[in-house]
Coordinates of C-alpha atoms in Angstrom, one line a residue:
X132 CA 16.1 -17.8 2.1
X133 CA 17.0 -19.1 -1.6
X134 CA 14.1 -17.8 -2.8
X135 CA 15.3 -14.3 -1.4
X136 CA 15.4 -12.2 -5.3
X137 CA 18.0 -9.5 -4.2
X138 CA 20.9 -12.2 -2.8
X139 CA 21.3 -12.6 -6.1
X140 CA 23.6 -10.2 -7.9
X141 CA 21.9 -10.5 -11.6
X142 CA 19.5 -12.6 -13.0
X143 CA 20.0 -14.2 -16.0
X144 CA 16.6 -15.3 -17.1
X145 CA 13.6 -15.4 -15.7
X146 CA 12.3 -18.6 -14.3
X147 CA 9.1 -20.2 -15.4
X148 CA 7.3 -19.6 -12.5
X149 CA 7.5 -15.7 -12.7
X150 CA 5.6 -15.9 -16.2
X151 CA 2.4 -14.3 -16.7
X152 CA 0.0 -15.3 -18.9
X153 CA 0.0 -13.2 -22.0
X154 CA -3.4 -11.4 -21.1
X155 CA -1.9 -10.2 -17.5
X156 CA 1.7 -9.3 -18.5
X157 CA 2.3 -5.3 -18.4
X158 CA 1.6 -3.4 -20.7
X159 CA -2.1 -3.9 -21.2
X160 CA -3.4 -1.3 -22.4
X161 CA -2.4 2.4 -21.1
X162 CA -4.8 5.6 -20.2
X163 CA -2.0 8.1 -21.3
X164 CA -4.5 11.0 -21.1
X165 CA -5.2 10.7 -17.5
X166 CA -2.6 11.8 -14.9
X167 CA -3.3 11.4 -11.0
X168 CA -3.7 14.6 -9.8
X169 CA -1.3 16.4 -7.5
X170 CA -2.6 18.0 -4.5
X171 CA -0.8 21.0 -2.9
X172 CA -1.3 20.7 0.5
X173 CA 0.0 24.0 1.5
X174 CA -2.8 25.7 -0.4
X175 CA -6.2 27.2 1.7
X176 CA -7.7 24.8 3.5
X177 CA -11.2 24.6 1.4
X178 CA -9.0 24.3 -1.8
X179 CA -7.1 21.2 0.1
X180 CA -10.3 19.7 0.6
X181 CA -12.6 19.8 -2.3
X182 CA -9.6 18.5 -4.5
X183 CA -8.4 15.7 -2.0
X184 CA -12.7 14.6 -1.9
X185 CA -12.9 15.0 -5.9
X186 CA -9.5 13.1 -6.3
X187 CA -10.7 10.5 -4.3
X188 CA -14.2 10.0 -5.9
X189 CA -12.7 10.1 -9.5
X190 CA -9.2 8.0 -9.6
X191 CA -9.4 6.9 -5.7
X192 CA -5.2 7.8 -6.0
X193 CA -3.4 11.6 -5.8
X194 CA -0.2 12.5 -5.0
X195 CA 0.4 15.0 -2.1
X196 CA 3.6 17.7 -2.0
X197 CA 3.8 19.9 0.5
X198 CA 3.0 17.9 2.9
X199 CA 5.0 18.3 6.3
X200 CA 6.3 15.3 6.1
X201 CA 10.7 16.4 6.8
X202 CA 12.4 15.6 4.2
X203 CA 15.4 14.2 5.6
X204 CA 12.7 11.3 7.5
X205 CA 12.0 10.7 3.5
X206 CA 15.7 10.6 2.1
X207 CA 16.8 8.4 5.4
X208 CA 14.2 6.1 4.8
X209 CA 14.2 5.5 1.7
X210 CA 18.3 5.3 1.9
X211 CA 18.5 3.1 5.0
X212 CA 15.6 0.5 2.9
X213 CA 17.5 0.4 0.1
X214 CA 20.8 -0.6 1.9
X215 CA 19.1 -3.4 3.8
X216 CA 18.4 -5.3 0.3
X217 CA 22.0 -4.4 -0.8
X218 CA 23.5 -6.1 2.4
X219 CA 24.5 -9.9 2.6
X220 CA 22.6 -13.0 2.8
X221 CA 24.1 -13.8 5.9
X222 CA 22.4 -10.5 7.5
X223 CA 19.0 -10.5 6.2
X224 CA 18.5 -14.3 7.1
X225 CA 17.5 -13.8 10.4
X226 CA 14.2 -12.0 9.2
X227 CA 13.6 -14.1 6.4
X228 CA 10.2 -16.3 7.1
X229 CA 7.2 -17.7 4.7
X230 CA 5.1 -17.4 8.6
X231 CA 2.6 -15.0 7.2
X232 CA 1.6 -14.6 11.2
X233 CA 5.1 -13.0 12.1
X234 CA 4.0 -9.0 12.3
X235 CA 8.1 -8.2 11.4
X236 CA 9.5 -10.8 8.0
X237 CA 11.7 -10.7 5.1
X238 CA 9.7 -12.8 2.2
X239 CA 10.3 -13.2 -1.2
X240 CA 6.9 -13.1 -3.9
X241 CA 4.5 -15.5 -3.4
X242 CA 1.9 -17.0 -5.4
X243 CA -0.3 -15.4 -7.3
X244 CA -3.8 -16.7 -8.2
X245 CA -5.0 -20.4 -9.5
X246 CA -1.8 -20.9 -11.4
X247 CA 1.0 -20.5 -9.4
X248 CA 3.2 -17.8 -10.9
X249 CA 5.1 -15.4 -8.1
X250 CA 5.3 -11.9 -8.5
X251 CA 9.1 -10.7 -8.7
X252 CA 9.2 -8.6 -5.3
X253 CA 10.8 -9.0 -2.1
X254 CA 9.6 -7.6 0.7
X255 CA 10.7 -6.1 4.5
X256 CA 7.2 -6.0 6.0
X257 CA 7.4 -4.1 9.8
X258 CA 5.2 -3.4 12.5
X259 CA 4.6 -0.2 14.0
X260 CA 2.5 0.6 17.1
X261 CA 1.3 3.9 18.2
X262 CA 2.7 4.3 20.9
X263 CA 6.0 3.0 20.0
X264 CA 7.3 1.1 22.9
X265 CA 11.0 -0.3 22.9
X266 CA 10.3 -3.8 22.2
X267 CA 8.8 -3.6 19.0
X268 CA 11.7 -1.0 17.7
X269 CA 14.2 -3.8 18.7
X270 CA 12.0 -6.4 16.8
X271 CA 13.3 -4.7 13.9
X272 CA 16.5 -5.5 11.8
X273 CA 19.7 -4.1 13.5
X274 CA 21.2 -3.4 10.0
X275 CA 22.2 -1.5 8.3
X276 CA 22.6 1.0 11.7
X277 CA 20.4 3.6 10.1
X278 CA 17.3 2.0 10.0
X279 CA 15.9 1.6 13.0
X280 CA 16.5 5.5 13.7
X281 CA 14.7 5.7 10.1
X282 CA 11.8 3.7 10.6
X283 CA 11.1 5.8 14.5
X284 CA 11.4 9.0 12.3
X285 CA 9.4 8.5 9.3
X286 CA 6.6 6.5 10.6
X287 CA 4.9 8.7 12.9
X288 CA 5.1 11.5 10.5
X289 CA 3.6 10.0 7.8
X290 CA 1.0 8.6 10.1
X291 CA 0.4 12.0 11.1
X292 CA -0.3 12.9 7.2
X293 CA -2.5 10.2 6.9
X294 CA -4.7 11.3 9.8
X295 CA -5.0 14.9 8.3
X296 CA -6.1 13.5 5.2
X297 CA -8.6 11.5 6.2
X298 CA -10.0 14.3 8.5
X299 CA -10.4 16.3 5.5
X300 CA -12.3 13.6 3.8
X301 CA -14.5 13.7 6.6
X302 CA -14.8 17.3 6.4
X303 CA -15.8 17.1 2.6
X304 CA -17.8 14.1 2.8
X305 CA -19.7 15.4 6.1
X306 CA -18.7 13.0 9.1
X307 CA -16.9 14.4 12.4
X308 CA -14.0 15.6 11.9
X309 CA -12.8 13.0 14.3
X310 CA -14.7 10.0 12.9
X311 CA -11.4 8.1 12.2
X312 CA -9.9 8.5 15.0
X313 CA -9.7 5.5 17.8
X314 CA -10.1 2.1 16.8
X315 CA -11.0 2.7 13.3
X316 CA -7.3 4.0 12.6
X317 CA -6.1 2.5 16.2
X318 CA -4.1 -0.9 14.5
X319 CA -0.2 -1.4 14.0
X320 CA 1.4 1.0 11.3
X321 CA 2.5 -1.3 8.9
X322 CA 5.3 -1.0 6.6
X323 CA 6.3 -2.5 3.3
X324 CA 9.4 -2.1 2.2
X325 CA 9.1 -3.4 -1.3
X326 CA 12.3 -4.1 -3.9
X327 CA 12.3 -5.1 -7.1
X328 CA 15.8 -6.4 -8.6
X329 CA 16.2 -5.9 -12.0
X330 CA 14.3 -8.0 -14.1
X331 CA 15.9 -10.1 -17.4
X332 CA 12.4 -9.7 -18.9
X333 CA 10.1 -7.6 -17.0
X334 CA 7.6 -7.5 -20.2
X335 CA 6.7 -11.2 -19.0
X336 CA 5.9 -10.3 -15.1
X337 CA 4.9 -8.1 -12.8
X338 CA 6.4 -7.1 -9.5
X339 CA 3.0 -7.1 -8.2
X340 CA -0.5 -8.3 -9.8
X341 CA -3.5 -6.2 -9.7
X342 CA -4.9 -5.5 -5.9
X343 CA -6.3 -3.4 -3.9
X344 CA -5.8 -2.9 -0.3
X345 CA -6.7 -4.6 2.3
X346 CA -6.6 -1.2 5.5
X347 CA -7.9 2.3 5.8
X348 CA -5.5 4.6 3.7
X349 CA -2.0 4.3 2.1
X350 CA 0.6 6.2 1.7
X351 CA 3.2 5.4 -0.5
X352 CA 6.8 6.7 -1.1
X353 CA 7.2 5.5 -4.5
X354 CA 11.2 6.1 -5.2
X355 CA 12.7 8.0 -7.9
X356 CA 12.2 4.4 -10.4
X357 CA 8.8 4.3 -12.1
X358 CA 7.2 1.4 -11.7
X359 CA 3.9 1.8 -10.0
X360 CA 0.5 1.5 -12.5
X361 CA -3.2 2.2 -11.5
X362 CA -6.1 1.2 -13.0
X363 CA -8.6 3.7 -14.8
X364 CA -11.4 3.2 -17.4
X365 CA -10.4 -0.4 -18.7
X366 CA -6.1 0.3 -19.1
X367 CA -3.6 1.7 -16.4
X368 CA -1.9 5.0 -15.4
X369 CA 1.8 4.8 -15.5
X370 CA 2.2 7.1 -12.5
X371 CA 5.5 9.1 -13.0
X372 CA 8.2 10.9 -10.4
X373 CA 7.1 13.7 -8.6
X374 CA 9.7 15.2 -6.5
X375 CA 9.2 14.5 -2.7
X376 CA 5.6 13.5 -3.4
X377 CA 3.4 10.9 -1.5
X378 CA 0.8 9.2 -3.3
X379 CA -1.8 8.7 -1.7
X380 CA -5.0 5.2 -2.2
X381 CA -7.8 4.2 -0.4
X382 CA -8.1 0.7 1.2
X383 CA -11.3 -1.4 1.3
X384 CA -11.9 -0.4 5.0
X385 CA -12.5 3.7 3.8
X386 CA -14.7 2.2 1.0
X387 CA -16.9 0.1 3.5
X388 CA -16.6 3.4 6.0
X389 CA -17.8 6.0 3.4
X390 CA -20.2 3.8 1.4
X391 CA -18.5 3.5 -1.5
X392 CA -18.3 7.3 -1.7
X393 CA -14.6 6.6 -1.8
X394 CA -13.3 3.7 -4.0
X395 CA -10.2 1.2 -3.3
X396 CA -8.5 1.2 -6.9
X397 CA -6.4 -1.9 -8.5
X398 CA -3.0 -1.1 -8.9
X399 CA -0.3 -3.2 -9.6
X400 CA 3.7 -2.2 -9.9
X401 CA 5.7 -3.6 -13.1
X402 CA 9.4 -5.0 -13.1
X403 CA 11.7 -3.3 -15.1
X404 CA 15.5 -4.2 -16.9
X405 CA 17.5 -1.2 -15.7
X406 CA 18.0 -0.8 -12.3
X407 CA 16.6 -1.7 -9.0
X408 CA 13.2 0.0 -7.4
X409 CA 12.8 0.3 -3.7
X410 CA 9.2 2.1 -2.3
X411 CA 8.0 2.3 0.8
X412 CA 4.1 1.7 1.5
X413 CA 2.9 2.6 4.7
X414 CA -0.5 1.3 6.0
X415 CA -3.0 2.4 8.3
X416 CA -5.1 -0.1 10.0
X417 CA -8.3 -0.6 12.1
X418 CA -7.2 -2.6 15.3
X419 CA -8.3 -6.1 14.5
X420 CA -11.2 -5.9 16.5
X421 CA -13.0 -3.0 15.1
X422 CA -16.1 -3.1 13.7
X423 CA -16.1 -0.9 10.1
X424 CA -19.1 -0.7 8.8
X425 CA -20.8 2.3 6.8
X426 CA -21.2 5.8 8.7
X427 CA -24.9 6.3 9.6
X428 CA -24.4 9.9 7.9
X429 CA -24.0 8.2 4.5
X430 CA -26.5 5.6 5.0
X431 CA -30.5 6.6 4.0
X432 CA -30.9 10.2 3.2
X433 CA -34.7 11.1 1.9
X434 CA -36.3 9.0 0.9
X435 CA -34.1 5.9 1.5
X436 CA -32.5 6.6 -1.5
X437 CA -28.8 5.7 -0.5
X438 CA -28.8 2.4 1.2
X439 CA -26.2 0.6 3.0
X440 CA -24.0 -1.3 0.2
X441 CA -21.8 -3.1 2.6
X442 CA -22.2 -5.5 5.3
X443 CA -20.8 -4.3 9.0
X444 CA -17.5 -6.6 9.4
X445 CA -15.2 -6.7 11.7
X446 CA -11.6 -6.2 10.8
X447 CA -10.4 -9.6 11.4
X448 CA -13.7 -11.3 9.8
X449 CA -12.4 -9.0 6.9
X450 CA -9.0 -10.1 6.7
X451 CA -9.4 -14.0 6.7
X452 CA -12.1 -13.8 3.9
X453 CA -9.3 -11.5 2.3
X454 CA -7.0 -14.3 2.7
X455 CA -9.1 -16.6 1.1
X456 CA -10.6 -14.7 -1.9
X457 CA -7.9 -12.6 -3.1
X458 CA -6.8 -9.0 -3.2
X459 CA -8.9 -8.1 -6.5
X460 CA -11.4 -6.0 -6.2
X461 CA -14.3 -7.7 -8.0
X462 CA -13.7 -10.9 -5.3
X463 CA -13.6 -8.4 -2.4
X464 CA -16.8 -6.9 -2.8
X465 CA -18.9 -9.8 -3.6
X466 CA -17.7 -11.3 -0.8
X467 CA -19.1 -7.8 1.2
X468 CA -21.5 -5.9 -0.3
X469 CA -25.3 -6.4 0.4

């Protein structure tokens, strides 16, 4: 619990072991003439559907407005989440484990890579099943009072804009409309609520390191702080505020799904000085028995000319060799491509 970031209230300096090495602190270099697109979902469906498919192939990240998502589920969400970091010590300890098994924890960075540094983050990781039953809703914290109701209001909803968007990727990339439905999409919802403190000298960290991630799709409700950076033709995007906007990546399991049609991207989110950044990523999974492995439709063609690039896998093989190689993306598929 004393490694919990946000129980403090200021950080004077920045310990050694959040320091990057100078070739992995932000900024890098930035792609400032690239922009992730934003996709009006209210728009015919056709338009919806070639943009959300060409998004995909090109950046493998968009933002969605429009969406259907109510926007009070957004503000209490992201309100409720950003009082639970601001409350004391004394409430959050209950949640706070390093038991990387636990499906609901409070944790604090953790190390990054061969050398050791942690990431300055900390994190409210929750599980979410579909159907929700009563047991896992009082699993949750019980403070602040909002968050439970929060949490049962927002989840489903942006589960349910999740589904639609991967039925319109199956729609443009030529699978069943239904192809992700059942086990493939069928695991816990799982939430990150991630915070980053202010940082005393965010220009030698990261909040997070470059990843990509590990379950189907993403969505992710980035708060009104910048901080979130993509990669894109050897620099990053800086990707800015859009007004109650999702954006939208693709995890490794899509990639293995479509091929490699559709790409899980590196992205990383930077600390900053100022004031405290609170988002909210929300996961879906494949139930940890599934098997994901490329659809038959995008496997062959004439001629043979489009072979299978990964390896079937089931979700849980997946995950423990995730565990053990690393989130970036070079590491993952060498690990699962033919």
């Amino acid at each position: 619990m004393e490694n919990l970031l946000s129980s403090s209230a200021s950080h004077d300096m920045l310990p050694d072991s959040f320091v990057f090495p100078p070739d992995q602190r932000p900024p890098a270099s930035t792609t400032a003439a690239v922009a992730l697109p934003v996709i009006d979902l209210s728009l015919p469906r056709d338009e919806v559907r070639r943009a959300v498919l060409d998004a995909g192939k090109d950046l493998g990240f968009f933002q969605v407005v429009n969406h259907g998502v109510p926007e009070q589920a957004m503000r209490d969400m992201e309100s409720s989440c950003s009082e639970f970091f601001r409350l004391p010590a004394s409430d959050k300890s209950a949640f706070y484990t390093e038991d990387t098994d636990k499906p609901n924890r409070l944790f604090s960075s953790t190390v990054y890579g061969a050398g050791g540094e942690r990431y300055w983050r900390d994190c409210l990781r929750l599980a979410v099943p579909f159907p929700l039953d009563p047991a896992a809703r009082d699993a949750w914290p019980d403070k602040p009072a909002g968050l439970r109701p929060a949490v049962q209001a927002f989840v489903p909803a942006a589960r349910a804009l999740g589904m639609e968007l991967l039925r319109l990727l199956c729609e443009g990339a030529g699978l069943r409309h239904d192809y992700f439905e059942g086990d493939l999409a069928g695991g816990d919802v799982v939430v990150n609520v991630n915070h980053y403190p202010p940082c005393p000298e965010p220009e030698r960290t990261l909040g997070l390191p470059p990843h990509c991630d590990r379950n189907l799709i993403t969505l992710l409700l980035p708060g009104s702080v910048p901080g979130l950076e993509v990669a894109c033709r050897d620099g990053w995007i800086r990707v800015p505020h859009v007004p109650g906007a999702f954006v939208v990546n693709f995890g490794h399991q899509l990639e293995i799904a479509t091929n490699g049609l559709l790409k899980s991207v590196e992205h990383r989110a930077a600390a900053n000085a100022g004031v405290a950044r609170t988002s909210v990523a929300t996961f879906i999974m494949p139930t940890e028995d599934c098997l994901v492995a490329p659809a038959a439709e995008l496997v062959g063609g004439e001629g043979g000319g489009n072979p299978a690039r990964y390896r079937a896998v089931t979700f849980r093989e997946f995950m423990r060799v995730y565990k053990t190689v690393g989130a970036r993306r070079e590491a993952v598929e060498k690990a699962f491509k033919i």
